[in-house]
Tab-separated table of N, CA, C and O in Angstrom:
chain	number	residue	atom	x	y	z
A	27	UNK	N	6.644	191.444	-15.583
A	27	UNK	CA	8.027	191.872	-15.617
A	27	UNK	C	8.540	191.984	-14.179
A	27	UNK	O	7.909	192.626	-13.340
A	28	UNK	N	9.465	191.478	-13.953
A	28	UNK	CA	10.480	191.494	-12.916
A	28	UNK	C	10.837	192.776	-12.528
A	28	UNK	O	11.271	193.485	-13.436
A	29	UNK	N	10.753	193.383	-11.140
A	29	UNK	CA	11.570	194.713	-10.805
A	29	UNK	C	12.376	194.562	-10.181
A	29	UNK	O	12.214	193.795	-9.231
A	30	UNK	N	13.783	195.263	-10.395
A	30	UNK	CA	15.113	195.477	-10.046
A	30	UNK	C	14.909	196.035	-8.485
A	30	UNK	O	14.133	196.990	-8.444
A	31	UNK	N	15.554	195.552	-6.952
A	31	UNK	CA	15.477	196.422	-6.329
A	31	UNK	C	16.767	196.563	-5.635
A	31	UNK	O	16.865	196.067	-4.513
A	32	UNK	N	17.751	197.165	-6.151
A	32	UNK	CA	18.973	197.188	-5.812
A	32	UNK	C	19.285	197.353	-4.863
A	32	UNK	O	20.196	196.659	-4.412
A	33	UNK	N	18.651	198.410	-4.045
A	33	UNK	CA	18.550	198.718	-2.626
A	33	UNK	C	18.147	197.414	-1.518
A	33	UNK	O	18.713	197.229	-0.440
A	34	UNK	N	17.348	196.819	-1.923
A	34	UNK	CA	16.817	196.004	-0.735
A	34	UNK	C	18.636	194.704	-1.200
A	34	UNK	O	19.283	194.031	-0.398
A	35	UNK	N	18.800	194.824	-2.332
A	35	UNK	CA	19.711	193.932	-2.234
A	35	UNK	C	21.089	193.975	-1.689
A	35	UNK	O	21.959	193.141	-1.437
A	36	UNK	N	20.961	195.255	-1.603
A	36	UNK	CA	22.521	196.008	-1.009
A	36	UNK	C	22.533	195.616	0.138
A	36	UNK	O	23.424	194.922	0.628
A	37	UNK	N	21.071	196.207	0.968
A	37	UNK	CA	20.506	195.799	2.466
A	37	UNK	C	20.923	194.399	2.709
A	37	UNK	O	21.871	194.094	3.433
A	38	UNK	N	20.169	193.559	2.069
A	38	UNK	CA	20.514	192.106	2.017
A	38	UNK	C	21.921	191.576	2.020
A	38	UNK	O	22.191	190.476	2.501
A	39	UNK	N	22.767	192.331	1.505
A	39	UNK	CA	23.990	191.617	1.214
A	39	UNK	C	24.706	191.978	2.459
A	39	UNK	O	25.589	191.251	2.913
A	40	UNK	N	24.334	193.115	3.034
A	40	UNK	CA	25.230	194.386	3.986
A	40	UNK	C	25.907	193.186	4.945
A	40	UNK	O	27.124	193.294	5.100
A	41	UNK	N	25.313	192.171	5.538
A	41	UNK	CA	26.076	191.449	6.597
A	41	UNK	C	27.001	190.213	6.046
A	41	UNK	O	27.820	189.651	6.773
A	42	UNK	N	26.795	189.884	4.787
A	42	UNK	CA	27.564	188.647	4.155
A	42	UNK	C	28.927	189.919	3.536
A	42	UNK	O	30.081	189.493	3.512
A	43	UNK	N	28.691	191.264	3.121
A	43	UNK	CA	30.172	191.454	2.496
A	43	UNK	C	30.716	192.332	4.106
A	43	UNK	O	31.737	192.967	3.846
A	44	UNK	N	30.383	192.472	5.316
A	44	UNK	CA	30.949	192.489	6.433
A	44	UNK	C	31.795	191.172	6.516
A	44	UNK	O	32.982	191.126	6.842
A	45	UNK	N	30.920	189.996	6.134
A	45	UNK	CA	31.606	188.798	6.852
A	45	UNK	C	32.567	188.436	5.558
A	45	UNK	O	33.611	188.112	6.123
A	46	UNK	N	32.698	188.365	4.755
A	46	UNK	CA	33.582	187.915	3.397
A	46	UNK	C	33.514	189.372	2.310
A	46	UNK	O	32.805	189.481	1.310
A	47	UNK	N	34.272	190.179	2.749
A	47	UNK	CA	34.359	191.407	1.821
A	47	UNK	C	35.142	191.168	0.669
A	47	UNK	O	34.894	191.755	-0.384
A	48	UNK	N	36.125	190.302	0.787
A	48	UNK	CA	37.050	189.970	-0.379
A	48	UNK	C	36.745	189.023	-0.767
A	48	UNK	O	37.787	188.465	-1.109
A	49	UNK	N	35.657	188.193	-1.030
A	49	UNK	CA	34.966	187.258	-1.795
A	49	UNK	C	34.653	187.350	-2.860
A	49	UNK	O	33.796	188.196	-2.607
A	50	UNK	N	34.551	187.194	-4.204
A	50	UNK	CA	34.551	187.633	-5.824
A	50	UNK	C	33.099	187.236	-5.889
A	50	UNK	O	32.297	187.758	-6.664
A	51	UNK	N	32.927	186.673	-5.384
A	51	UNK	CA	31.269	186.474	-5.915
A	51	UNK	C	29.911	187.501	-4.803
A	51	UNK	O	28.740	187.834	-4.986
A	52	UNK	N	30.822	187.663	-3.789
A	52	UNK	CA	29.945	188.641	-3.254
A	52	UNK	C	29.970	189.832	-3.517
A	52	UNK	O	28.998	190.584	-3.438
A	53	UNK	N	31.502	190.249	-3.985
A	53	UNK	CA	32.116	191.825	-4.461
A	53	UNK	C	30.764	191.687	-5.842
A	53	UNK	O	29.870	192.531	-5.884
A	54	UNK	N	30.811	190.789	-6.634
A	54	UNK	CA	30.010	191.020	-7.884
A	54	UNK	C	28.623	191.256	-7.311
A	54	UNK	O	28.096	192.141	-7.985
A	55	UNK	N	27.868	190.864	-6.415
A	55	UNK	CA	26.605	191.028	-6.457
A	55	UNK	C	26.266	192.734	-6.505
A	55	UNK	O	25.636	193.600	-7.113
A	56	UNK	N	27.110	192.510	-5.476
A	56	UNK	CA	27.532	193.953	-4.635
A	56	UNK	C	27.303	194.779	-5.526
A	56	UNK	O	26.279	195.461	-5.497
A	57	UNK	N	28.774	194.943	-7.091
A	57	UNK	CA	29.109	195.668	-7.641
A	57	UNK	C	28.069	195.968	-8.439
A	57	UNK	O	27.859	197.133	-8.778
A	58	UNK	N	26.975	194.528	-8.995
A	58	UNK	CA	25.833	194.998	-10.073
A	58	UNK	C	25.124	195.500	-9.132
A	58	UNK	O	24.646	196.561	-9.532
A	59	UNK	N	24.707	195.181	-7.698
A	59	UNK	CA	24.085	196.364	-7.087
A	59	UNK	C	23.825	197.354	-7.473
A	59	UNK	O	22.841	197.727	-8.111
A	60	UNK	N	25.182	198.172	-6.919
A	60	UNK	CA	26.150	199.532	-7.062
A	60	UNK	C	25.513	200.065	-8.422
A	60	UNK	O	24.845	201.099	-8.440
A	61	UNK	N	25.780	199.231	-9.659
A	61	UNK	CA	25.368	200.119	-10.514
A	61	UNK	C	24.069	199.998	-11.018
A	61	UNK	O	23.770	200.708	-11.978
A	62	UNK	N	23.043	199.045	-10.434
A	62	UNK	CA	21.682	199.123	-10.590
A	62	UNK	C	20.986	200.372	-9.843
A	62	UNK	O	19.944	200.788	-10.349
A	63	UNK	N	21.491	201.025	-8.640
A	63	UNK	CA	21.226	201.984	-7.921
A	63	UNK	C	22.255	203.532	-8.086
A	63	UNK	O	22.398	204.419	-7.244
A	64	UNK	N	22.743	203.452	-9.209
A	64	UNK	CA	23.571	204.483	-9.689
A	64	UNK	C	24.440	205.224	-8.207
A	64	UNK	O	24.460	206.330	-7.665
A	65	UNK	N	25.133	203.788	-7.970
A	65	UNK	CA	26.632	204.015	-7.069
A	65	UNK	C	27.805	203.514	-7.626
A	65	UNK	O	28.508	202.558	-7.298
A	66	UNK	N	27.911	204.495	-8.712
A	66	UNK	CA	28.595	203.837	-9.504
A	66	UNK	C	30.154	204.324	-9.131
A	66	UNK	O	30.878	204.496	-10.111
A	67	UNK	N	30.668	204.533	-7.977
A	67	UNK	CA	32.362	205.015	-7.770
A	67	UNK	C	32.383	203.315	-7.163
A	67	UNK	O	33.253	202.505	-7.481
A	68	UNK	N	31.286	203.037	-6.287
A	68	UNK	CA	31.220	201.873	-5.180
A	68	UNK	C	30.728	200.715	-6.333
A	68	UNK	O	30.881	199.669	-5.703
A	69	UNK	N	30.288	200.391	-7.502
A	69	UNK	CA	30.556	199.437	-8.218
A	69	UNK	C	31.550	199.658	-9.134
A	69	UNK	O	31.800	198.661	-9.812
A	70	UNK	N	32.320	200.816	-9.425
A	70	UNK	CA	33.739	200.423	-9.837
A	70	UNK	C	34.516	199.649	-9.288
A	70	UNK	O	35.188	198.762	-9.815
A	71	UNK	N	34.417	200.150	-7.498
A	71	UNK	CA	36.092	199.509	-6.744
A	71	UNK	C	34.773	198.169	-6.692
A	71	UNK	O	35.442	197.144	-6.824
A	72	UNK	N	33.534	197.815	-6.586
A	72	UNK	CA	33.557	196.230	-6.179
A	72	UNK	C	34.003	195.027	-7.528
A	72	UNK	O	34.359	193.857	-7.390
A	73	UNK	N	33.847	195.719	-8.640
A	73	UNK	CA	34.106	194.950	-9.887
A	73	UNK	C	35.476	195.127	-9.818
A	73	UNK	O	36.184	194.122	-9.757
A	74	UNK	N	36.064	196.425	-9.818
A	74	UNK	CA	37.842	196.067	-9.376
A	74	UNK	C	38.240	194.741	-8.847
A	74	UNK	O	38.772	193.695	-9.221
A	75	UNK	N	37.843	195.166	-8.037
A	75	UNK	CA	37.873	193.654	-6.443
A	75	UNK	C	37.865	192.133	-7.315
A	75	UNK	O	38.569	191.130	-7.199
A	76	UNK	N	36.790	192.457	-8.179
A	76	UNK	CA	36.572	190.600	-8.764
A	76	UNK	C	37.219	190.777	-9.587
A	76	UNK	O	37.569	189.620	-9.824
A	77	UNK	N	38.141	191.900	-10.907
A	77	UNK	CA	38.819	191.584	-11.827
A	77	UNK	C	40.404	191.753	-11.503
A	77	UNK	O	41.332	191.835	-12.307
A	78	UNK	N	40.438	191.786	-9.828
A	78	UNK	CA	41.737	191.177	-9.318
A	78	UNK	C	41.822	190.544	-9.412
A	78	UNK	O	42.385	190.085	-10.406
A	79	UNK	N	41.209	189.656	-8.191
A	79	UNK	CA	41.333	188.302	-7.842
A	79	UNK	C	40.668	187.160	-9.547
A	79	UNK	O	40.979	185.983	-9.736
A	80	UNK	N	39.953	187.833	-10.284
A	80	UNK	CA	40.206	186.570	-11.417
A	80	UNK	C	39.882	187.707	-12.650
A	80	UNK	O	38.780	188.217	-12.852
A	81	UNK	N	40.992	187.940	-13.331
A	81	UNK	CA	41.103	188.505	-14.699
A	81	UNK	C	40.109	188.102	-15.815
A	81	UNK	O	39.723	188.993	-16.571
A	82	UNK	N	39.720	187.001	-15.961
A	82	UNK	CA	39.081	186.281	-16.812
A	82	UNK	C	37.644	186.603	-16.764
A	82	UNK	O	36.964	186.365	-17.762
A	83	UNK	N	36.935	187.285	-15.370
A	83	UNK	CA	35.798	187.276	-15.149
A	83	UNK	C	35.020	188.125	-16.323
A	83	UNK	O	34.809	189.328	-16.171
A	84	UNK	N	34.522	187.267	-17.751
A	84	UNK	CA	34.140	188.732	-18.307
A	84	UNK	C	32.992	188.916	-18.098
A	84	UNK	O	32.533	189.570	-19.034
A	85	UNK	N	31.973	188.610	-17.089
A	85	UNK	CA	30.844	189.072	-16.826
A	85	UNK	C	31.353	190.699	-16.178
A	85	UNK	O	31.014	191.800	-16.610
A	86	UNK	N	32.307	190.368	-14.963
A	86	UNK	CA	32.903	191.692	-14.179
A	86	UNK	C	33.290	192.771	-15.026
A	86	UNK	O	33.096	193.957	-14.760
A	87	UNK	N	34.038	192.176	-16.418
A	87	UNK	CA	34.879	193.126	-16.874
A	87	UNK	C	33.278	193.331	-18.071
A	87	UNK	O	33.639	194.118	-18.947
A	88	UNK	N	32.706	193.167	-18.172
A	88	UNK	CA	31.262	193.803	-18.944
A	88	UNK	C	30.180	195.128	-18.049
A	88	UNK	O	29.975	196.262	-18.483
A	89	UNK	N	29.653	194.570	-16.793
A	89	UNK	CA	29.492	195.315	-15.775
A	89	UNK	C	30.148	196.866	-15.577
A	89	UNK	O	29.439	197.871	-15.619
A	90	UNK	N	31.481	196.900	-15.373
A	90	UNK	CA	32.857	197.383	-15.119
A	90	UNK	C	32.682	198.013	-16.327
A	90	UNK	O	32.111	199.085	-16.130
A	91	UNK	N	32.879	197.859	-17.298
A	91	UNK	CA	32.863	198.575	-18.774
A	91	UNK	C	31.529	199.566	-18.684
A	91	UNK	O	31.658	200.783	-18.814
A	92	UNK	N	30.312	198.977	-18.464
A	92	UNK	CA	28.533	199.857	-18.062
A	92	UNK	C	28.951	200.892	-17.258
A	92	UNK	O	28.497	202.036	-17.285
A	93	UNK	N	29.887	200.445	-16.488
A	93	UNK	CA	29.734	201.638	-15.311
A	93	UNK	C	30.649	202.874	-15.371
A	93	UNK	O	30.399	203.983	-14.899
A	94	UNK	N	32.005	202.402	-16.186
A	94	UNK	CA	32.555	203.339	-16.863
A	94	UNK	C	31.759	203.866	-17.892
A	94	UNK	O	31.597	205.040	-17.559
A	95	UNK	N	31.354	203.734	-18.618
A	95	UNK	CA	30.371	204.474	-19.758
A	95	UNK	C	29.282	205.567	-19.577
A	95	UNK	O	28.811	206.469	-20.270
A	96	UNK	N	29.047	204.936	-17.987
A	96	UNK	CA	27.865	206.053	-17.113
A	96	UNK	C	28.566	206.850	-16.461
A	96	UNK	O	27.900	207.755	-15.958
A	97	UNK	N	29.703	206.890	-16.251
A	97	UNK	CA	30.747	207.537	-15.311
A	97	UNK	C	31.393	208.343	-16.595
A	97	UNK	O	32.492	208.818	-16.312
A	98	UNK	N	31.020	208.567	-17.750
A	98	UNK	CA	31.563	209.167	-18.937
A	98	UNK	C	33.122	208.552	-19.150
A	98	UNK	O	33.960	209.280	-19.683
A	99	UNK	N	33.480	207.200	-18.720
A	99	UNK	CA	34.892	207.004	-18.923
A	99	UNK	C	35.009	206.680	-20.140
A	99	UNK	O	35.982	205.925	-20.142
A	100	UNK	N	34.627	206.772	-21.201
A	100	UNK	CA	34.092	206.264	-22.510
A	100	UNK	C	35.536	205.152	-23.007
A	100	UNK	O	35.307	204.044	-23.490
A	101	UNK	N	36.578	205.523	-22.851
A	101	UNK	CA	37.984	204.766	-23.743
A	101	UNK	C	38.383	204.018	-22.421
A	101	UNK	O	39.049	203.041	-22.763
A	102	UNK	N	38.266	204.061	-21.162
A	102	UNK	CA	38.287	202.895	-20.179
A	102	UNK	C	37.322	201.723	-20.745
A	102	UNK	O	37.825	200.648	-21.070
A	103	UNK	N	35.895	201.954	-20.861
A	103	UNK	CA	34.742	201.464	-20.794
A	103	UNK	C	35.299	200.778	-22.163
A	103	UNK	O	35.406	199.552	-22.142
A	104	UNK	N	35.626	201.406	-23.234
A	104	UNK	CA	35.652	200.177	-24.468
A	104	UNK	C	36.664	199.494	-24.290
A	104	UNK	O	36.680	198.518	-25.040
A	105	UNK	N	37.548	199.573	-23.607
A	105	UNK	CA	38.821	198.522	-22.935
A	105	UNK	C	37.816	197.381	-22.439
A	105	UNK	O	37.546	196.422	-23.161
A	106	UNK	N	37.485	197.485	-21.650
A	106	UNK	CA	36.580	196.839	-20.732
A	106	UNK	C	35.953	195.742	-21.298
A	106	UNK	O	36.187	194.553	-21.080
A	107	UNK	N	34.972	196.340	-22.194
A	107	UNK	CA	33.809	195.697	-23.289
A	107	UNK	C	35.079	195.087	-24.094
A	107	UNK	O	35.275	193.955	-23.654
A	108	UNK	N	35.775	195.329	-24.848
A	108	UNK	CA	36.633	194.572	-25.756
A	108	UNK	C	36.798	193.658	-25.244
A	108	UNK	O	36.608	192.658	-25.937
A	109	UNK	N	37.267	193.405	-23.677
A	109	UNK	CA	38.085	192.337	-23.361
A	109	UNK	C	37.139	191.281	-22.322
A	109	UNK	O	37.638	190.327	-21.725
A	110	UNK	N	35.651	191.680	-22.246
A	110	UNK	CA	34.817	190.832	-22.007
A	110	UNK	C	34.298	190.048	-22.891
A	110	UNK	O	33.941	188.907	-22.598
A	111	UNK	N	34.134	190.780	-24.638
A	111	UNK	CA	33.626	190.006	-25.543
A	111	UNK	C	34.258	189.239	-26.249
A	111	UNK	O	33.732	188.566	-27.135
A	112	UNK	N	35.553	189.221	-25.948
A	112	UNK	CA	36.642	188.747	-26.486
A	112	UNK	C	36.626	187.173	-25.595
A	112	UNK	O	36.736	186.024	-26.021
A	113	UNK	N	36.450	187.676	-24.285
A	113	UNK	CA	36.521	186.505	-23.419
A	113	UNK	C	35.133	185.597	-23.775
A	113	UNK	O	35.251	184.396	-23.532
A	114	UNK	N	33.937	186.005	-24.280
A	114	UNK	CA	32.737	185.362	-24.410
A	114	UNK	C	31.753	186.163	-25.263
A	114	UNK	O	30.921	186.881	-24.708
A	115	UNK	N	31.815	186.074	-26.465
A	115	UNK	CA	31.367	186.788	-27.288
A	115	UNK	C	29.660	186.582	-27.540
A	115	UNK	O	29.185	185.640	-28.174
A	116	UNK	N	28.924	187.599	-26.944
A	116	UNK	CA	27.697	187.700	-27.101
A	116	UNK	C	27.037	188.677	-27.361
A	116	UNK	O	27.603	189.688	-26.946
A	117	UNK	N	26.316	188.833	-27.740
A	117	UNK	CA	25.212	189.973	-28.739
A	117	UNK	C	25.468	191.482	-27.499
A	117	UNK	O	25.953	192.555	-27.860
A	118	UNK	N	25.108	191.243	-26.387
A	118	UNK	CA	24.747	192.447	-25.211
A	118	UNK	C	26.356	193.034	-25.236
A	118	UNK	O	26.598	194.207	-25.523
A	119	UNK	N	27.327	192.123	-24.921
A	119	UNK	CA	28.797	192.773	-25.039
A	119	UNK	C	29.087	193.609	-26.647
A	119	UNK	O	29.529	194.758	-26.650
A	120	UNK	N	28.878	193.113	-27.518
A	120	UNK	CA	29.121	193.713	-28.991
A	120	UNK	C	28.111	194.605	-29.068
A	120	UNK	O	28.375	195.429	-29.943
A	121	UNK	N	27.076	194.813	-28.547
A	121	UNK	CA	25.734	195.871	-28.435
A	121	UNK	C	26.575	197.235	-27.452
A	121	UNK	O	26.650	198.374	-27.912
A	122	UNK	N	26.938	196.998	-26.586
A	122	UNK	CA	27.598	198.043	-25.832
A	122	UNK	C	28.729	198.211	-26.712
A	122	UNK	O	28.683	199.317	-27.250
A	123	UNK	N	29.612	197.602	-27.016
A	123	UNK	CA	31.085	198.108	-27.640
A	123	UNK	C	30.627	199.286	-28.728
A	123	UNK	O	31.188	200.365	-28.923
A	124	UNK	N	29.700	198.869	-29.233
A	124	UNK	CA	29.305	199.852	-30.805
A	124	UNK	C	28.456	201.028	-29.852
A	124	UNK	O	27.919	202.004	-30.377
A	125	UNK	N	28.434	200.798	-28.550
A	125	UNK	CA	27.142	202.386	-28.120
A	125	UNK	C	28.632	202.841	-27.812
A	125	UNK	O	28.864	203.810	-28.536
A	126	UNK	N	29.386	202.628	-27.275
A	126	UNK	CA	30.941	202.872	-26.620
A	126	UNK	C	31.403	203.885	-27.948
A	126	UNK	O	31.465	205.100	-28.137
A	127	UNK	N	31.695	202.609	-28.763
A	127	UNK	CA	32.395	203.829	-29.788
A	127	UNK	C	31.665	204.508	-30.646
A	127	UNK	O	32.251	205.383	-31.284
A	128	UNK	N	29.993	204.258	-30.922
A	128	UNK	CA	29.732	205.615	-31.634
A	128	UNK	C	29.904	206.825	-30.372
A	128	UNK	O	29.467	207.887	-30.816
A	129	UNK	N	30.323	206.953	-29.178
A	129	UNK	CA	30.268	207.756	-28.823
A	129	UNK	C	31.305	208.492	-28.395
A	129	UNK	O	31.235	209.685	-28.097
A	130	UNK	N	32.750	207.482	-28.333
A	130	UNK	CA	33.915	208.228	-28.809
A	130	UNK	C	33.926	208.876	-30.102
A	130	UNK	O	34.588	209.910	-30.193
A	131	UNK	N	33.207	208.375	-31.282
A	131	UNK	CA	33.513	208.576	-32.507
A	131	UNK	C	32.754	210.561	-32.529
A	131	UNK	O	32.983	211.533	-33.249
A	132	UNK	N	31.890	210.331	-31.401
A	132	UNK	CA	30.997	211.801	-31.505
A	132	UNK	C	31.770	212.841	-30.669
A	132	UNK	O	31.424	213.975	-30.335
A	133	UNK	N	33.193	211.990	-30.352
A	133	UNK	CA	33.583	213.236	-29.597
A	133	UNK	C	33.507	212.661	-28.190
A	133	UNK	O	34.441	212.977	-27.453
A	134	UNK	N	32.616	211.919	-27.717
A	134	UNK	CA	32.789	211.884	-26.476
A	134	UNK	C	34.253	211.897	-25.465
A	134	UNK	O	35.252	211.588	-26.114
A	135	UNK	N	34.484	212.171	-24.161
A	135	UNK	CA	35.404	211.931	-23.388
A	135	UNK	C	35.856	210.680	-23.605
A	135	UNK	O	35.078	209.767	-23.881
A	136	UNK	N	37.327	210.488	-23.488
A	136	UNK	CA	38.572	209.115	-23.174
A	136	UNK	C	38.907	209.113	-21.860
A	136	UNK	O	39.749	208.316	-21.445
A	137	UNK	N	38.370	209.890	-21.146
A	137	UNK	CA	39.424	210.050	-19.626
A	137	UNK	C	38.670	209.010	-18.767
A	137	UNK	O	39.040	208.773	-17.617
């Protein structure tokens, strides 16, 4: 099994998003970084960043949805997921939408 090391990748990236910070494909590495290492305010604004510059991204707007959900944004986060699986409908996006809303459905936070 493969280990995640978010950190060494952050390290790694630190001089390419100095040199191209507004780049969508570097903001994304960045951003799954961010939330592989539970920095998750700093992979909100980097997935922001890529679902500026291209709306369509629904990998970003799936990511972006995870990280609201860990951030308790629960009714951001199923915005999110809706409109990634909508864009590319696959098992992991419809797997989160249903953890999303059984957990509005329990009451969880909308904010």
């Amino acid at each position: 099994m493969k280990r995640r090391r978010p950190l060494d990748a952050l390290k790694a990236l630190r001089p390419v998003l100095e040199a191209e910070p507004d780049k969508p494909s570097v903001q994304l590495l960045a951003g799954r970084a961010y939330f592989h290492s539970a920095q998750l305010r700093r992979a909100e604004h980097a997935l922001r960043k890529v679902i500026e510059h291209d709306p369509s991204d629904h990998y970003a707007r799936f990511v972006l949805g995870k990280t609201l959900q860990r951030l308790g944004r629960f009714a951001e986060a199923l915005g999110q997921l809706r409109m990634a699986s909508a864009m590319h409908p696959q098992a992991e996006y419809q797997d989160a939408i249903g953890e999303v809303s059984a957990r509005l459905a329990l009451g969880g936070s909308g904010t």
